[in-house]
PDB file of C-alpha atoms in Angstrom:
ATOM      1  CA  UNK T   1     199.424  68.811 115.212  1.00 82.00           C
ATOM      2  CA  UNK T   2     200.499  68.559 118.705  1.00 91.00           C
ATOM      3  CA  UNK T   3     204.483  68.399 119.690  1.00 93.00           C
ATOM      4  CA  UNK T   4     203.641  64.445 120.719  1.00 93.00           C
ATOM      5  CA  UNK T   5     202.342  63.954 117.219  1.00 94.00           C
ATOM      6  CA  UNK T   6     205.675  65.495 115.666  1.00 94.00           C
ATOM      7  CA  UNK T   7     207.613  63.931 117.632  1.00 94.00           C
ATOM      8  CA  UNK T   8     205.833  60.439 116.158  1.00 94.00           C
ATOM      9  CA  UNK T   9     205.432  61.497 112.680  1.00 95.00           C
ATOM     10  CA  UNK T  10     209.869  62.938 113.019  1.00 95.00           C
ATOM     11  CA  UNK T  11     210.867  59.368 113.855  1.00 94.00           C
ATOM     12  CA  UNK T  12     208.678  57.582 111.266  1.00 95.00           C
ATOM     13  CA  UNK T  13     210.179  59.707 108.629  1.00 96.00           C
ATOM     14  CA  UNK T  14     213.320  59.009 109.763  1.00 94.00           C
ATOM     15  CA  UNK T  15     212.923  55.046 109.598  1.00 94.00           C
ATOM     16  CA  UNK T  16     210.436  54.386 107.027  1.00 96.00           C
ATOM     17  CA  UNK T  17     210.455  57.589 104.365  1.00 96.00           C
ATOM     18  CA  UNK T  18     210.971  55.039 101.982  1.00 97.00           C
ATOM     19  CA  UNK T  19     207.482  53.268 102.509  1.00 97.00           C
ATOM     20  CA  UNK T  20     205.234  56.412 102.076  1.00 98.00           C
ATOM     21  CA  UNK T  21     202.929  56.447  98.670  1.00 98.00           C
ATOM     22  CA  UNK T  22     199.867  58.243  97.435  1.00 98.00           C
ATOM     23  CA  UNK T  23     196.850  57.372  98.553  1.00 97.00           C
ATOM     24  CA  UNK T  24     195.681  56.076  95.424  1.00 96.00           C
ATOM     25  CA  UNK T  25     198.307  53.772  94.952  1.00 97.00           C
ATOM     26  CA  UNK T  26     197.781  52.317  98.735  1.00 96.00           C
ATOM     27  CA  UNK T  27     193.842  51.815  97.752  1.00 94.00           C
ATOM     28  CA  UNK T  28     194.169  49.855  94.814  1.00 93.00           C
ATOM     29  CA  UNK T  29     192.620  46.628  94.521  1.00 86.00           C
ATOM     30  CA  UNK T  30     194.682  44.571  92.525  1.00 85.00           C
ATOM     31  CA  UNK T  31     191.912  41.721  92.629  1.00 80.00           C
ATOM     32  CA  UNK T  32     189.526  44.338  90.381  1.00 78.00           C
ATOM     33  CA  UNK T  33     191.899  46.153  88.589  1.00 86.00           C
ATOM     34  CA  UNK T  34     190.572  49.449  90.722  1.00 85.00           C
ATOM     35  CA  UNK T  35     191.977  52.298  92.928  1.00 90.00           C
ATOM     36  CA  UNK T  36     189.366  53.215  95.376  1.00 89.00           C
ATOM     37  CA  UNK T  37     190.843  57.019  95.925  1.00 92.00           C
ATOM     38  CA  UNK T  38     192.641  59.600  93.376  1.00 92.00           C
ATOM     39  CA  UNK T  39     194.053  61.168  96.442  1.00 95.00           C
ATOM     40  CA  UNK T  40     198.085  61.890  95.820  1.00 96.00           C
ATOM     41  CA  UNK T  41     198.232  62.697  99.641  1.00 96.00           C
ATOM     42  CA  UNK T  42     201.179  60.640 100.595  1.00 97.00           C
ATOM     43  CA  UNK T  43     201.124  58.109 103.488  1.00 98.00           C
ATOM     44  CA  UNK T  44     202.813  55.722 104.997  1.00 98.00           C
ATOM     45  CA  UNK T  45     202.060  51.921 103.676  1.00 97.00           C
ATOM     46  CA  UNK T  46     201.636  50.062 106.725  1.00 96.00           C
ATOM     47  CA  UNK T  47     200.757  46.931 105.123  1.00 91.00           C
ATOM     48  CA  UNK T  48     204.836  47.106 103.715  1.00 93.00           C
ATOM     49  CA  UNK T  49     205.900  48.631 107.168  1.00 93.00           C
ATOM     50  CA  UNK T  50     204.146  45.305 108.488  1.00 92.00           C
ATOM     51  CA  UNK T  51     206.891  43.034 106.050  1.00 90.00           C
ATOM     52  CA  UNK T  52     209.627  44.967 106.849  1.00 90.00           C
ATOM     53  CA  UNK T  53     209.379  44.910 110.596  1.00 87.00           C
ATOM     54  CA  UNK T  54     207.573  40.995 111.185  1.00 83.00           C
ATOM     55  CA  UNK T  55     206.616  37.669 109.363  1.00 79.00           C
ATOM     56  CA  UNK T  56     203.397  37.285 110.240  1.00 77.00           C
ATOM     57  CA  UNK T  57     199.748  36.852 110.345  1.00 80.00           C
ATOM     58  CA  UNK T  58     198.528  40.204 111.339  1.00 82.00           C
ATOM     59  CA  UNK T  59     196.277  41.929 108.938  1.00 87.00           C
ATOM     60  CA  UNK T  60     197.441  46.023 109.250  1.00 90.00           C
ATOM     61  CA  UNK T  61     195.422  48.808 107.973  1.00 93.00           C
ATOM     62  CA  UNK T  62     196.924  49.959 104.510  1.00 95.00           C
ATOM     63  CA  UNK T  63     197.697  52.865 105.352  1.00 97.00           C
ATOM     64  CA  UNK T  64     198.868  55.499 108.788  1.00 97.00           C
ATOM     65  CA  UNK T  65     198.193  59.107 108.339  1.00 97.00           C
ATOM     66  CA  UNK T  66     199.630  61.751 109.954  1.00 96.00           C
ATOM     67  CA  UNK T  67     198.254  65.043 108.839  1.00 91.00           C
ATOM     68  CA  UNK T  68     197.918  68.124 109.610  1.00 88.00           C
ATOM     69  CA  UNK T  69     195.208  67.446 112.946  1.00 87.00           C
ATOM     70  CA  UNK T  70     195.411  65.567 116.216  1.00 87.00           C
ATOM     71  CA  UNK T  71     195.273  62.568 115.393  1.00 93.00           C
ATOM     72  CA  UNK T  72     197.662  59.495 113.983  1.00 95.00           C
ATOM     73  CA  UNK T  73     194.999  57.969 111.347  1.00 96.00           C
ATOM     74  CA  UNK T  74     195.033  54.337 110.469  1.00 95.00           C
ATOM     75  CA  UNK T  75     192.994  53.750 107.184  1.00 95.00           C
ATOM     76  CA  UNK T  76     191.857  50.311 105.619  1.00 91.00           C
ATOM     77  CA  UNK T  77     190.466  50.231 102.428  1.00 90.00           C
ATOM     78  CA  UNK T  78     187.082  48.092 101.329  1.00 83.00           C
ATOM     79  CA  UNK T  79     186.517  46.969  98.070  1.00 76.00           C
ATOM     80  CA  UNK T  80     184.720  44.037  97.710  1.00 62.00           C
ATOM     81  CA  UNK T  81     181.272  41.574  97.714  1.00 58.00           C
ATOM     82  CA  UNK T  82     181.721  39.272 101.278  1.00 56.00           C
ATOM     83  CA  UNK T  83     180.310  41.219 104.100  1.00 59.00           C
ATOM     84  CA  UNK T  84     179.871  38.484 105.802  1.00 62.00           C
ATOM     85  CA  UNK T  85     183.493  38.779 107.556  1.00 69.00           C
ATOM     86  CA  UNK T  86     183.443  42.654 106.905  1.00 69.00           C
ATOM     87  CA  UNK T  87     183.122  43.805 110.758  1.00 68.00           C
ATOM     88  CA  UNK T  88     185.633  40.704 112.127  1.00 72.00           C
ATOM     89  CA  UNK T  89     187.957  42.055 109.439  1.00 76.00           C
ATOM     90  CA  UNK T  90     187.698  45.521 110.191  1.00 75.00           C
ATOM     91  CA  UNK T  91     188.311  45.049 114.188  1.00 75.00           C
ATOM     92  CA  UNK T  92     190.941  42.706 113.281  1.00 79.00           C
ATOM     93  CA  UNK T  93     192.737  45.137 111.374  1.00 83.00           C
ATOM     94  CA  UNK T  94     192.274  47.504 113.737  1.00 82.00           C
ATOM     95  CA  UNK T  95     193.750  45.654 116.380  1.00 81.00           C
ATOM     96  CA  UNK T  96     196.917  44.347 114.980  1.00 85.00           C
ATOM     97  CA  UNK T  97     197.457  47.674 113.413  1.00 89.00           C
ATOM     98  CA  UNK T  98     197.795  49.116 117.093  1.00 86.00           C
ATOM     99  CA  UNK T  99     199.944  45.941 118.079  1.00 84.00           C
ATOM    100  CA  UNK T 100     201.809  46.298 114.821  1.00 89.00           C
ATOM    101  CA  UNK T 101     202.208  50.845 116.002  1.00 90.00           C
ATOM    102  CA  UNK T 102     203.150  49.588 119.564  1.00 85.00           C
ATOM    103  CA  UNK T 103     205.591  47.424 118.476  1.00 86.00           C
ATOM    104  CA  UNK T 104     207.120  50.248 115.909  1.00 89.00           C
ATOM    105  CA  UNK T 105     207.266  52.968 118.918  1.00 88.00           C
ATOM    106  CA  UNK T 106     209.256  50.895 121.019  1.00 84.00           C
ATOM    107  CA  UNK T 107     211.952  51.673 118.851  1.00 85.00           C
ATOM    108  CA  UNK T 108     211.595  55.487 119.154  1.00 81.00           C
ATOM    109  CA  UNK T 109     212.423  56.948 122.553  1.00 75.00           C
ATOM    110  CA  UNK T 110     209.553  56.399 124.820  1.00 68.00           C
ATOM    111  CA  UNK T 111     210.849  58.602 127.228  1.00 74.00           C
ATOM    112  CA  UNK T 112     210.647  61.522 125.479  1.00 84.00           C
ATOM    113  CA  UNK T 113     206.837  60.657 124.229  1.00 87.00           C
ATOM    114  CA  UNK T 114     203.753  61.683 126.454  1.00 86.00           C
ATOM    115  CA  UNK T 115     201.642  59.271 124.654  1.00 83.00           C
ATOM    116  CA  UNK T 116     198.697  60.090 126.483  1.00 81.00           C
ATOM    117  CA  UNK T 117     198.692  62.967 124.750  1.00 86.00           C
ATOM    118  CA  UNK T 118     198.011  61.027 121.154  1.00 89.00           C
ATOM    119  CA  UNK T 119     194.679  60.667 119.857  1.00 90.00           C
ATOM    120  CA  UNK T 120     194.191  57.426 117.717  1.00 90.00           C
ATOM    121  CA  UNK T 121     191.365  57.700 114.791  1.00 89.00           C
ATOM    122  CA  UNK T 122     190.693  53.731 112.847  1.00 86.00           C
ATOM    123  CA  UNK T 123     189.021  54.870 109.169  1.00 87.00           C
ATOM    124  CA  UNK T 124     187.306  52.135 106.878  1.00 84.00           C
ATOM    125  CA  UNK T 125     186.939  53.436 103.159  1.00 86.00           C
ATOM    126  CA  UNK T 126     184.418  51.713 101.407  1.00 81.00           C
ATOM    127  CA  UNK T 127     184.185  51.613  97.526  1.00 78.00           C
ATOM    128  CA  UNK T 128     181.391  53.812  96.046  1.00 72.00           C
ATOM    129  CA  UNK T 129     180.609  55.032  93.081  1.00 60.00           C
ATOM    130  CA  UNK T 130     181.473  59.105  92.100  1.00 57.00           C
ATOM    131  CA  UNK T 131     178.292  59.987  92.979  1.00 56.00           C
ATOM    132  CA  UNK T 132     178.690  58.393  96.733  1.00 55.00           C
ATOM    133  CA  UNK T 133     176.216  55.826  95.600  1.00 55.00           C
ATOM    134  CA  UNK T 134     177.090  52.001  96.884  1.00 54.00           C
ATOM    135  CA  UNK T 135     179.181  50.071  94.378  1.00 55.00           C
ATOM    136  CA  UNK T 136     180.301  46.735  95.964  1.00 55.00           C
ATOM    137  CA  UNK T 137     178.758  44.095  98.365  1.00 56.00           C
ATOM    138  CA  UNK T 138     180.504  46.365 101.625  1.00 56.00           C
ATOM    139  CA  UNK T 139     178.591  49.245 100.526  1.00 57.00           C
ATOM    140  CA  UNK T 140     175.264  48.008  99.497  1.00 55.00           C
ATOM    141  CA  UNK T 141     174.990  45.900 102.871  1.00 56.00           C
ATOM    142  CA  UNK T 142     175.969  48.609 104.990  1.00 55.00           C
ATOM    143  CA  UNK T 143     173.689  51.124 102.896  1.00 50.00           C
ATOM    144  CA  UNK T 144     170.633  48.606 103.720  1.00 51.00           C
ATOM    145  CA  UNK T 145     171.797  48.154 107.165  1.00 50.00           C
ATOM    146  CA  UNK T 146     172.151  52.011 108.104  1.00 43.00           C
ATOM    147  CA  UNK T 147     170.493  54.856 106.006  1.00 42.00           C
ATOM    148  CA  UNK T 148     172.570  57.590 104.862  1.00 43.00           C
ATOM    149  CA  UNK T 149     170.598  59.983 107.416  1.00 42.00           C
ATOM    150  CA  UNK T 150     171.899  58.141 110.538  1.00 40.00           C
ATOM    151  CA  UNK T 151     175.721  58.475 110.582  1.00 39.00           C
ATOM    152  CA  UNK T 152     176.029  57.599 114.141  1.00 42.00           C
ATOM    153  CA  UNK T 153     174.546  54.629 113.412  1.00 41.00           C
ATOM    154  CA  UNK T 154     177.142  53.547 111.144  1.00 39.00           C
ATOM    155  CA  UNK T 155     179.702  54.930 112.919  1.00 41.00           C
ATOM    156  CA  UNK T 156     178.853  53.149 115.739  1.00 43.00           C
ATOM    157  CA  UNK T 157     178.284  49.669 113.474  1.00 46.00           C
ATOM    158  CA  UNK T 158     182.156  48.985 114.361  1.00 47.00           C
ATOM    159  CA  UNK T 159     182.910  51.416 117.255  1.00 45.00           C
ATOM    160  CA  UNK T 160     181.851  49.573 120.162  1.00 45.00           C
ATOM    161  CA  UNK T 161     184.273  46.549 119.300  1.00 48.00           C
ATOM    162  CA  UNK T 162     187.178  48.642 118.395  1.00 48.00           C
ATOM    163  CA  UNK T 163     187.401  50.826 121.535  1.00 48.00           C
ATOM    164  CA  UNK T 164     189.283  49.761 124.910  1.00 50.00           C
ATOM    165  CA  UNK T 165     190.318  46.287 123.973  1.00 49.00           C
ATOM    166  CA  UNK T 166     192.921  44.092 125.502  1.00 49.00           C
ATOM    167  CA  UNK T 167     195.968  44.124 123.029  1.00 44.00           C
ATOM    168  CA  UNK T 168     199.413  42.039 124.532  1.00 44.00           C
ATOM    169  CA  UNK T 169     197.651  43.021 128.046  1.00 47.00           C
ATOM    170  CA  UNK T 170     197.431  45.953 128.095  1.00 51.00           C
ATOM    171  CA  UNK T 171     193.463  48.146 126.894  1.00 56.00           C
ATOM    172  CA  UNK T 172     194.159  49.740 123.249  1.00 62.00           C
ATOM    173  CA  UNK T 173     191.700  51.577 121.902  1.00 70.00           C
ATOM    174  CA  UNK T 174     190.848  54.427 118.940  1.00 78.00           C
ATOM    175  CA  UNK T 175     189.280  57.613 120.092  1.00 80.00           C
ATOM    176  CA  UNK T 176     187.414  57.451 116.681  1.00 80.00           C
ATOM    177  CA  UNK T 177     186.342  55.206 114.524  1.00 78.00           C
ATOM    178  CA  UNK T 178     184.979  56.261 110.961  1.00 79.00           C
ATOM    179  CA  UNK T 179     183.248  54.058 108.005  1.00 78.00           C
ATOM    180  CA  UNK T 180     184.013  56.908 104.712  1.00 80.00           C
ATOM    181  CA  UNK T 181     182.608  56.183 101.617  1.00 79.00           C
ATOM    182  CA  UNK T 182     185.637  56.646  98.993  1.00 83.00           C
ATOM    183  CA  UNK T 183     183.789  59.414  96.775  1.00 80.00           C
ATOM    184  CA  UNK T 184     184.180  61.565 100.057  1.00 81.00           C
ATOM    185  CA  UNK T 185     187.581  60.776 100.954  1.00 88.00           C
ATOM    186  CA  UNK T 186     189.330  63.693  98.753  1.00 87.00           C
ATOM    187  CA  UNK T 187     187.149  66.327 100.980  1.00 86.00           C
ATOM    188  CA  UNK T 188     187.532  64.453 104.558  1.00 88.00           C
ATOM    189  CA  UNK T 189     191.360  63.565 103.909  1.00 91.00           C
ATOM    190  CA  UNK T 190     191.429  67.537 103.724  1.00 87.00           C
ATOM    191  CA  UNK T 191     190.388  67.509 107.814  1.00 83.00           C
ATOM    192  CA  UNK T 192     193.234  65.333 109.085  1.00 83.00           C
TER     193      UNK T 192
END
């Protein structure tokens, strides 16, 4: 983790210690009774940071993640059958989730943050089965749409729309942007 990154992750702590959970509490699905993850990893839930700070529309990833890497980690968790809206959702998540960080940091000393030094990473977790195989409508589209041998593919599916877009004026963007499937998370958590 870089100094800019501890710097971030020191004043987070300090404001919002009491809005960190497990993982596996921040992926369940109260609509099926389900938590995506077993992870205990704790993390900040953004969705709760979102209430806290604004009344509003914005849809905020359910979780930020600062680990142990380069890289302050936004993660949304899938679970669920309409993938018709599942890449609109996704970017719109993504996007308000860097309005919703923006609008956090300018509470923190700017000054004494080289952002440009901050890498961003967007992860979607998508409900599969403990074997990896696809268990809900997200996964089973995006399974037929991209075969398992062609990560880039997938990665790309919501890449190209989440990258260098216009957020309050200004270009946002995410240096990466993943699609995990959530029988892999408890190994890739492990490399942030």
């Amino acid at each position: 983790m870089n100094d800019e990154i501890k710097k971030i992750k020191a004043f987070l702590d300090k404001h919002f210690s009491g809005y960190v959970r497990p993982f596996r509490e921040l992926s369940y699905d109260s609509a099926n009774d389900v938590f995506l993850v077993d992870d205990e990893t704790p993390a900040f839930m953004y969705d709760k940071i979102k209430e806290f700070m604004l009344k509003s529309e914005l849809c905020s990833a359910d979780a930020l993640y600062i680990g142990h890497g380069n890289y302050i980690n936004f993660i949304e968790f899938k679970n669920g059958k309409n993938i018709n809206n599942f890449k609109k959702n996704c970017m719109r998540s993504g996007m308000d989730s860097k309005y919703l960080y923006r609008l956090i940091m300018s509470y923190s000393d700017y000054n004494d943050i080289d952002f440009s030094a901050v890498k961003y990473r967007f992860v979607t977790v998508i409900d599969t089965g403990p074997k990896g195989v696809p268990s809900t409508g997200y996964a089973l589209a995006l399974a037929n749409r991209v075969s398992h041998t062609k990560s880039k593919e997938l990665l790309s599916y919501l890449t190209p729309n989440m990258k260098d877009r216009e957020v309050l004026g200004r270009r946002e963007y995410y240096d990466l942007v993943e699609v995990w499937s959530s029988a892999d998370f408890d190994r890739r958590i492990l490399d942030l």
